[in-house]
């Protein structure tokens, strides 16, 4: 129980505070989605090359010429938390096709199953062993203790198009959280994205996402609120074509900049401003086999991908010193 609680706190799943800029509010969304991006340490704002870009940088969906669907499942920190991500991108001709308009949708779900609810019982200790008793003094069997789940959801709806200055996009996101003891919350926010290919040189890309652009309120059933102030994700990616690999080498770097006084919760901080850095590397062989590695802040990542026809299979590994490792698997279909 204690370890599970620590895990939740580490991801910002806590009871809401009064209205102000809340540290780590909505942090359950932070891992993002897509095993390709996560195998590269989350350095994907300028890569933005599959359906997961609905989350990483909505501007990138305008570059996709075909429909694409992606589904990912992860066991966060061993089996501590369940994490699911799904995304779909649909190019459209309803608006001037010359601007490559596209819609995208994504869903994030984080669940903490089988939380033991003990508030109606009393913890006692006897001969060095702890157990629960009910109001009548009867010991309660472990299997009889009621359990509930914490569940957090975020839905994303994006639109993007190409302009003379690069790709631009925006996302409307809806947040819903349902915790034990009947507490729940709802919120709404906006993300804005920008992507520029061939910047200064042919193979250099730049990307940026203004997250929670207008600030995001999360209103709780308890009457309290959380407030997510805007943050910025900026990134670059450089591709080196390789005849020896009959493929390419992709190098990417992102920086997440926060203004909510996270201090030691981030890699680098000064007063109220803090930054996490993400680094990623991908080796592509014949555009069919990919090997990846990276750093997600201070945590090493690794991954691989296999692409055949319209389908793709990606795997990502995250090492964490304080928790068990995280494994992510995603499936991709382009049609």
CSV table of C-alpha atoms in Angstrom, one decimal:
chain,number,residue,atom,x,y,z
A,1,UNK,CA,0.0,0.0,0.0
A,2,UNK,CA,2.7,2.5,0.9
A,3,UNK,CA,4.7,1.8,-2.3
A,4,UNK,CA,1.5,2.1,-4.4
A,5,UNK,CA,0.8,5.5,-2.8
A,6,UNK,CA,4.3,6.7,-3.5
A,7,UNK,CA,3.9,5.7,-7.1
A,8,UNK,CA,0.7,7.7,-7.4
A,9,UNK,CA,2.2,10.8,-5.9
A,10,UNK,CA,5.1,10.5,-8.2
A,11,UNK,CA,2.7,10.9,-11.1
A,12,UNK,CA,0.7,13.7,-9.6
A,13,UNK,CA,-2.4,11.6,-8.8
A,14,UNK,CA,-3.4,13.4,-5.6
A,15,UNK,CA,-6.4,15.1,-4.0
A,16,UNK,CA,-6.9,18.5,-5.4
A,17,UNK,CA,-5.7,21.7,-3.7
A,18,UNK,CA,-7.4,25.1,-3.7
A,19,UNK,CA,-7.4,27.2,-6.8
A,20,UNK,CA,-3.8,28.3,-7.8
A,21,UNK,CA,-1.1,27.0,-10.1
A,22,UNK,CA,-0.9,23.4,-8.9
A,23,UNK,CA,2.4,21.6,-9.2
A,24,UNK,CA,2.1,18.4,-11.3
A,25,UNK,CA,-1.6,18.9,-11.9
A,26,UNK,CA,-2.8,16.6,-14.7
A,27,UNK,CA,0.6,14.8,-14.6
A,28,UNK,CA,-1.0,11.5,-15.6
A,29,UNK,CA,-0.9,12.7,-19.2
A,30,UNK,CA,2.9,13.4,-19.1
A,31,UNK,CA,4.1,10.0,-20.3
A,32,UNK,CA,2.5,10.5,-23.7
A,33,UNK,CA,2.0,7.6,-26.1
A,34,UNK,CA,3.5,5.6,-28.9
A,35,UNK,CA,6.3,3.2,-28.2
A,36,UNK,CA,8.4,4.8,-31.0
A,37,UNK,CA,8.4,8.2,-29.3
A,38,UNK,CA,8.9,6.7,-25.8
A,39,UNK,CA,11.8,4.5,-27.0
A,40,UNK,CA,13.5,7.8,-28.1
A,41,UNK,CA,13.1,9.2,-24.6
A,42,UNK,CA,10.0,11.3,-25.5
A,43,UNK,CA,12.1,13.5,-27.9
A,44,UNK,CA,9.4,13.7,-30.5
A,45,UNK,CA,8.1,17.3,-30.9
A,46,UNK,CA,10.2,17.7,-34.1
A,47,UNK,CA,10.0,14.0,-35.2
A,48,UNK,CA,6.2,14.0,-35.2
A,49,UNK,CA,6.0,11.1,-37.6
A,50,UNK,CA,3.1,8.8,-36.6
A,51,UNK,CA,-0.4,9.1,-35.1
A,52,UNK,CA,1.0,9.7,-31.6
A,53,UNK,CA,1.9,13.2,-32.7
A,54,UNK,CA,-1.7,14.1,-31.8
A,55,UNK,CA,-0.2,14.2,-28.3
A,56,UNK,CA,3.4,15.3,-28.9
A,57,UNK,CA,2.8,18.0,-31.5
A,58,UNK,CA,-0.6,18.3,-33.2
A,59,UNK,CA,0.9,20.3,-36.1
A,60,UNK,CA,2.6,17.1,-37.3
A,61,UNK,CA,-0.7,15.4,-38.4
A,62,UNK,CA,-0.9,17.7,-41.4
A,63,UNK,CA,2.1,16.0,-42.9
A,64,UNK,CA,0.5,12.5,-42.8
A,65,UNK,CA,-0.9,11.5,-46.2
A,66,UNK,CA,-2.8,8.4,-45.2
A,67,UNK,CA,-5.1,7.4,-42.3
A,68,UNK,CA,-3.3,5.9,-39.3
A,69,UNK,CA,-4.4,4.3,-36.1
A,70,UNK,CA,-2.1,3.5,-33.1
A,71,UNK,CA,-2.8,1.6,-29.9
A,72,UNK,CA,-0.4,1.2,-27.0
A,73,UNK,CA,-0.5,-0.5,-23.6
A,74,UNK,CA,2.1,-0.1,-20.8
A,75,UNK,CA,2.6,-1.6,-17.4
A,76,UNK,CA,3.9,1.5,-15.6
A,77,UNK,CA,6.7,0.7,-13.1
A,78,UNK,CA,6.1,-3.1,-13.2
A,79,UNK,CA,2.4,-3.7,-12.5
A,80,UNK,CA,1.9,-0.6,-10.4
A,81,UNK,CA,-0.3,1.3,-12.9
A,82,UNK,CA,-2.0,0.5,-16.1
A,83,UNK,CA,-1.5,3.0,-18.9
A,84,UNK,CA,-3.2,2.9,-22.3
A,85,UNK,CA,-3.0,5.2,-25.3
A,86,UNK,CA,-4.8,5.3,-28.6
A,87,UNK,CA,-4.7,7.7,-31.5
A,88,UNK,CA,-6.2,8.1,-35.0
A,89,UNK,CA,-5.3,10.6,-37.8
A,90,UNK,CA,-7.5,11.3,-40.8
A,91,UNK,CA,-6.3,13.6,-43.7
A,92,UNK,CA,-9.3,15.5,-45.2
A,93,UNK,CA,-10.2,17.3,-48.4
A,94,UNK,CA,-13.0,19.2,-46.8
A,95,UNK,CA,-10.8,22.2,-46.7
A,96,UNK,CA,-8.3,23.4,-49.4
A,97,UNK,CA,-6.2,20.2,-50.1
A,98,UNK,CA,-3.2,22.4,-50.9
A,99,UNK,CA,-2.9,23.1,-47.2
A,100,UNK,CA,-2.9,19.4,-46.3
A,101,UNK,CA,-5.6,19.6,-43.6
A,102,UNK,CA,-6.0,16.7,-41.2
A,103,UNK,CA,-7.9,15.7,-38.1
A,104,UNK,CA,-6.6,13.7,-35.2
A,105,UNK,CA,-8.0,12.1,-32.0
A,106,UNK,CA,-6.3,10.5,-29.1
A,107,UNK,CA,-7.2,9.0,-25.7
A,108,UNK,CA,-5.1,8.5,-22.6
A,109,UNK,CA,-6.2,6.2,-19.7
A,110,UNK,CA,-4.2,5.7,-16.5
A,111,UNK,CA,-5.7,3.3,-14.0
A,112,UNK,CA,-4.7,2.1,-10.5
A,113,UNK,CA,-6.7,-1.1,-10.0
A,114,UNK,CA,-7.6,-2.9,-6.8
A,115,UNK,CA,-7.0,-0.1,-4.3
A,116,UNK,CA,-7.9,-1.5,-0.9
A,117,UNK,CA,-10.5,0.6,0.9
A,118,UNK,CA,-9.9,0.4,4.7
A,119,UNK,CA,-11.6,3.5,6.1
A,120,UNK,CA,-14.4,1.4,7.7
A,121,UNK,CA,-11.8,-0.8,9.4
A,122,UNK,CA,-9.3,-0.4,12.2
A,123,UNK,CA,-5.6,-1.4,11.8
A,124,UNK,CA,-4.3,-3.3,14.9
A,125,UNK,CA,-0.9,-4.9,15.6
A,126,UNK,CA,-0.4,-8.1,17.6
A,127,UNK,CA,2.8,-10.0,18.0
A,128,UNK,CA,4.5,-7.8,15.4
A,129,UNK,CA,1.7,-8.6,12.8
A,130,UNK,CA,-0.8,-6.0,11.5
A,131,UNK,CA,-4.3,-6.8,10.5
A,132,UNK,CA,-7.7,-5.2,10.1
A,133,UNK,CA,-10.8,-5.5,12.4
A,134,UNK,CA,-14.4,-4.3,11.8
A,135,UNK,CA,-16.6,-2.4,14.2
A,136,UNK,CA,-17.5,-5.6,16.1
A,137,UNK,CA,-13.8,-6.5,16.7
A,138,UNK,CA,-13.8,-9.3,14.1
A,139,UNK,CA,-10.7,-9.8,12.0
A,140,UNK,CA,-11.4,-9.1,8.3
A,141,UNK,CA,-10.1,-11.6,5.8
A,142,UNK,CA,-7.8,-10.0,3.2
A,143,UNK,CA,-10.0,-11.2,0.3
A,144,UNK,CA,-13.1,-9.7,1.9
A,145,UNK,CA,-11.7,-6.2,2.0
A,146,UNK,CA,-13.4,-4.0,-0.6
A,147,UNK,CA,-11.4,-2.6,-3.5
A,148,UNK,CA,-11.9,0.3,-5.9
A,149,UNK,CA,-9.9,1.8,-8.8
A,150,UNK,CA,-8.5,5.2,-9.6
A,151,UNK,CA,-9.0,6.1,-13.2
A,152,UNK,CA,-7.9,9.1,-15.1
A,153,UNK,CA,-8.8,9.9,-18.7
A,154,UNK,CA,-7.8,12.6,-21.3
A,155,UNK,CA,-9.4,12.9,-24.7
A,156,UNK,CA,-7.7,14.9,-27.5
A,157,UNK,CA,-9.2,16.3,-30.7
A,158,UNK,CA,-6.7,18.0,-33.1
A,159,UNK,CA,-6.7,19.9,-36.4
A,160,UNK,CA,-3.7,20.9,-38.4
A,161,UNK,CA,-2.7,22.3,-41.8
A,162,UNK,CA,0.3,23.5,-43.7
A,163,UNK,CA,1.1,27.2,-44.1
A,164,UNK,CA,3.9,29.1,-45.9
A,165,UNK,CA,5.8,29.1,-42.6
A,166,UNK,CA,5.4,25.5,-41.7
A,167,UNK,CA,2.7,23.2,-40.2
A,168,UNK,CA,0.4,24.6,-37.4
A,169,UNK,CA,-2.1,22.7,-35.3
A,170,UNK,CA,-4.3,22.9,-32.2
A,171,UNK,CA,-5.8,20.4,-29.8
A,172,UNK,CA,-8.8,20.6,-27.5
A,173,UNK,CA,-8.4,18.2,-24.6
A,174,UNK,CA,-11.0,17.0,-22.1
A,175,UNK,CA,-9.9,15.6,-18.7
A,176,UNK,CA,-11.9,13.3,-16.4
A,177,UNK,CA,-10.6,11.7,-13.2
A,178,UNK,CA,-12.5,9.2,-11.0
A,179,UNK,CA,-10.9,8.4,-7.7
A,180,UNK,CA,-11.9,6.1,-4.8
A,181,UNK,CA,-14.2,7.5,-2.1
A,182,UNK,CA,-16.4,9.0,-4.9
A,183,UNK,CA,-14.2,11.9,-5.7
A,184,UNK,CA,-14.0,13.0,-9.4
A,185,UNK,CA,-12.9,15.9,-11.5
A,186,UNK,CA,-13.3,17.4,-15.0
A,187,UNK,CA,-11.2,19.8,-16.9
A,188,UNK,CA,-10.7,21.3,-20.4
A,189,UNK,CA,-7.6,22.7,-22.1
A,190,UNK,CA,-6.0,23.8,-25.3
A,191,UNK,CA,-2.6,22.9,-26.8
A,192,UNK,CA,-1.0,24.6,-29.8
A,193,UNK,CA,1.7,23.2,-32.1
A,194,UNK,CA,4.2,24.2,-34.7
A,195,UNK,CA,6.4,22.1,-37.0
A,196,UNK,CA,9.0,23.2,-39.5
A,197,UNK,CA,10.8,20.8,-41.9
A,198,UNK,CA,14.0,21.6,-43.8
A,199,UNK,CA,15.0,24.4,-41.5
A,200,UNK,CA,18.2,26.0,-42.8
A,201,UNK,CA,19.4,22.6,-44.0
A,202,UNK,CA,17.5,19.8,-45.7
A,203,UNK,CA,17.3,17.3,-42.9
A,204,UNK,CA,16.8,19.6,-39.9
A,205,UNK,CA,13.3,19.9,-38.3
A,206,UNK,CA,12.1,22.1,-35.5
A,207,UNK,CA,8.9,21.6,-33.4
A,208,UNK,CA,7.2,23.3,-30.5
A,209,UNK,CA,4.1,22.8,-28.5
A,210,UNK,CA,2.5,25.3,-26.1
A,211,UNK,CA,0.7,23.1,-23.7
A,212,UNK,CA,-2.4,24.3,-21.8
A,213,UNK,CA,-2.1,27.5,-23.8
A,214,UNK,CA,-4.8,29.4,-22.0
A,215,UNK,CA,-4.4,27.6,-18.7
A,216,UNK,CA,-6.5,24.6,-17.7
A,217,UNK,CA,-8.9,24.4,-14.8
A,218,UNK,CA,-9.6,21.0,-13.3
A,219,UNK,CA,-12.7,21.2,-11.1
A,220,UNK,CA,-13.3,18.6,-8.4
A,221,UNK,CA,-16.5,17.2,-6.9
A,222,UNK,CA,-15.1,18.3,-3.5
A,223,UNK,CA,-15.5,21.9,-4.5
A,224,UNK,CA,-11.7,22.5,-4.9
A,225,UNK,CA,-9.9,23.1,-8.1
A,226,UNK,CA,-6.5,22.6,-9.7
A,227,UNK,CA,-5.0,25.0,-12.3
A,228,UNK,CA,-2.5,24.0,-14.9
A,229,UNK,CA,-0.5,26.9,-16.1
A,230,UNK,CA,1.0,26.9,-19.7
A,231,UNK,CA,4.2,25.0,-20.4
A,232,UNK,CA,6.4,24.8,-23.5
A,233,UNK,CA,7.9,21.8,-25.3
A,234,UNK,CA,10.5,22.7,-27.9
A,235,UNK,CA,12.5,20.2,-30.0
A,236,UNK,CA,14.8,19.6,-32.9
A,237,UNK,CA,15.5,16.5,-35.0
A,238,UNK,CA,18.2,15.8,-37.6
A,239,UNK,CA,18.2,12.9,-40.0
A,240,UNK,CA,21.3,11.5,-41.6
A,241,UNK,CA,20.7,9.3,-44.6
A,242,UNK,CA,23.1,6.3,-44.6
A,243,UNK,CA,23.9,4.1,-47.6
A,244,UNK,CA,25.7,1.7,-45.3
A,245,UNK,CA,22.5,1.1,-43.3
A,246,UNK,CA,20.4,1.4,-46.4
A,247,UNK,CA,18.4,3.6,-44.1
A,248,UNK,CA,19.0,6.6,-41.8
A,249,UNK,CA,20.1,7.8,-38.4
A,250,UNK,CA,17.7,10.2,-36.6
A,251,UNK,CA,18.9,12.3,-33.7
A,252,UNK,CA,16.3,14.3,-31.6
A,253,UNK,CA,16.3,16.5,-28.6
A,254,UNK,CA,13.4,18.1,-26.7
A,255,UNK,CA,13.2,20.4,-23.7
A,256,UNK,CA,10.0,20.7,-21.5
A,257,UNK,CA,9.9,24.1,-19.8
A,258,UNK,CA,7.5,24.5,-16.8
A,259,UNK,CA,6.5,27.6,-14.8
A,260,UNK,CA,4.8,26.0,-11.8
A,261,UNK,CA,7.6,26.0,-9.3
A,262,UNK,CA,8.4,22.3,-9.6
A,263,UNK,CA,12.0,22.8,-8.3
A,264,UNK,CA,13.7,19.5,-7.6
A,265,UNK,CA,10.9,17.5,-9.3
A,266,UNK,CA,12.6,18.5,-12.6
A,267,UNK,CA,16.1,18.1,-13.9
A,268,UNK,CA,17.0,21.8,-13.9
A,269,UNK,CA,15.3,24.6,-12.0
A,270,UNK,CA,15.7,28.2,-11.0
A,271,UNK,CA,13.1,29.8,-8.8
A,272,UNK,CA,9.7,29.0,-10.5
A,273,UNK,CA,11.1,27.9,-13.9
A,274,UNK,CA,12.2,24.3,-14.4
A,275,UNK,CA,13.2,22.1,-17.4
A,276,UNK,CA,13.3,18.4,-18.3
A,277,UNK,CA,15.5,17.4,-21.3
A,278,UNK,CA,14.7,14.4,-23.6
A,279,UNK,CA,17.2,12.9,-26.0
A,280,UNK,CA,16.5,10.3,-28.6
A,281,UNK,CA,18.4,8.3,-31.3
A,282,UNK,CA,16.9,6.0,-33.9
A,283,UNK,CA,18.7,3.7,-36.4
A,284,UNK,CA,16.6,2.7,-39.4
A,285,UNK,CA,17.5,-0.3,-41.6
A,286,UNK,CA,15.7,-0.4,-44.9
A,287,UNK,CA,12.8,1.5,-43.3
A,288,UNK,CA,11.7,-1.8,-41.8
A,289,UNK,CA,13.8,-2.4,-38.7
A,290,UNK,CA,14.4,0.3,-36.1
A,291,UNK,CA,16.7,0.3,-33.1
A,292,UNK,CA,16.2,3.2,-30.6
A,293,UNK,CA,17.6,4.6,-27.4
A,294,UNK,CA,17.4,7.8,-25.4
A,295,UNK,CA,17.1,9.6,-22.1
A,296,UNK,CA,13.7,10.6,-20.7
A,297,UNK,CA,14.9,13.3,-18.3
A,298,UNK,CA,17.4,11.2,-16.2
A,299,UNK,CA,15.9,7.8,-17.1
A,300,UNK,CA,17.4,5.7,-19.8
A,301,UNK,CA,15.1,4.3,-22.6
A,302,UNK,CA,15.5,1.8,-25.3
A,303,UNK,CA,13.3,0.3,-28.0
A,304,UNK,CA,12.9,-1.4,-31.3
A,305,UNK,CA,10.4,-1.4,-34.2
A,306,UNK,CA,9.4,-3.7,-37.0
A,307,UNK,CA,7.4,-2.5,-40.0
A,308,UNK,CA,5.9,-4.7,-42.6
A,309,UNK,CA,3.4,-3.5,-45.2
A,310,UNK,CA,0.7,-1.4,-43.6
A,311,UNK,CA,1.5,-2.5,-40.1
A,312,UNK,CA,4.1,-1.6,-37.5
A,313,UNK,CA,5.0,-3.1,-34.1
A,314,UNK,CA,7.0,-1.0,-31.6
A,315,UNK,CA,8.5,-1.7,-28.2
A,316,UNK,CA,9.9,0.7,-25.6
A,317,UNK,CA,11.7,0.1,-22.3
A,318,UNK,CA,12.0,2.7,-19.5
A,319,UNK,CA,14.5,2.3,-16.6
A,320,UNK,CA,13.7,4.0,-13.4
A,321,UNK,CA,16.0,3.9,-10.3
A,322,UNK,CA,13.1,4.3,-7.8
A,323,UNK,CA,10.6,2.0,-9.4
A,324,UNK,CA,10.4,-1.2,-11.4
A,325,UNK,CA,11.0,-0.9,-15.2
A,326,UNK,CA,8.2,0.1,-17.6
A,327,UNK,CA,7.5,-1.8,-20.8
A,328,UNK,CA,5.4,-0.4,-23.6
A,329,UNK,CA,4.1,-2.0,-26.7
A,330,UNK,CA,2.2,-0.3,-29.5
A,331,UNK,CA,0.6,-1.4,-32.8
A,332,UNK,CA,0.3,0.8,-35.8
A,333,UNK,CA,-1.7,0.5,-39.0
A,334,UNK,CA,-1.5,2.9,-42.0
A,335,UNK,CA,-4.2,2.7,-44.7
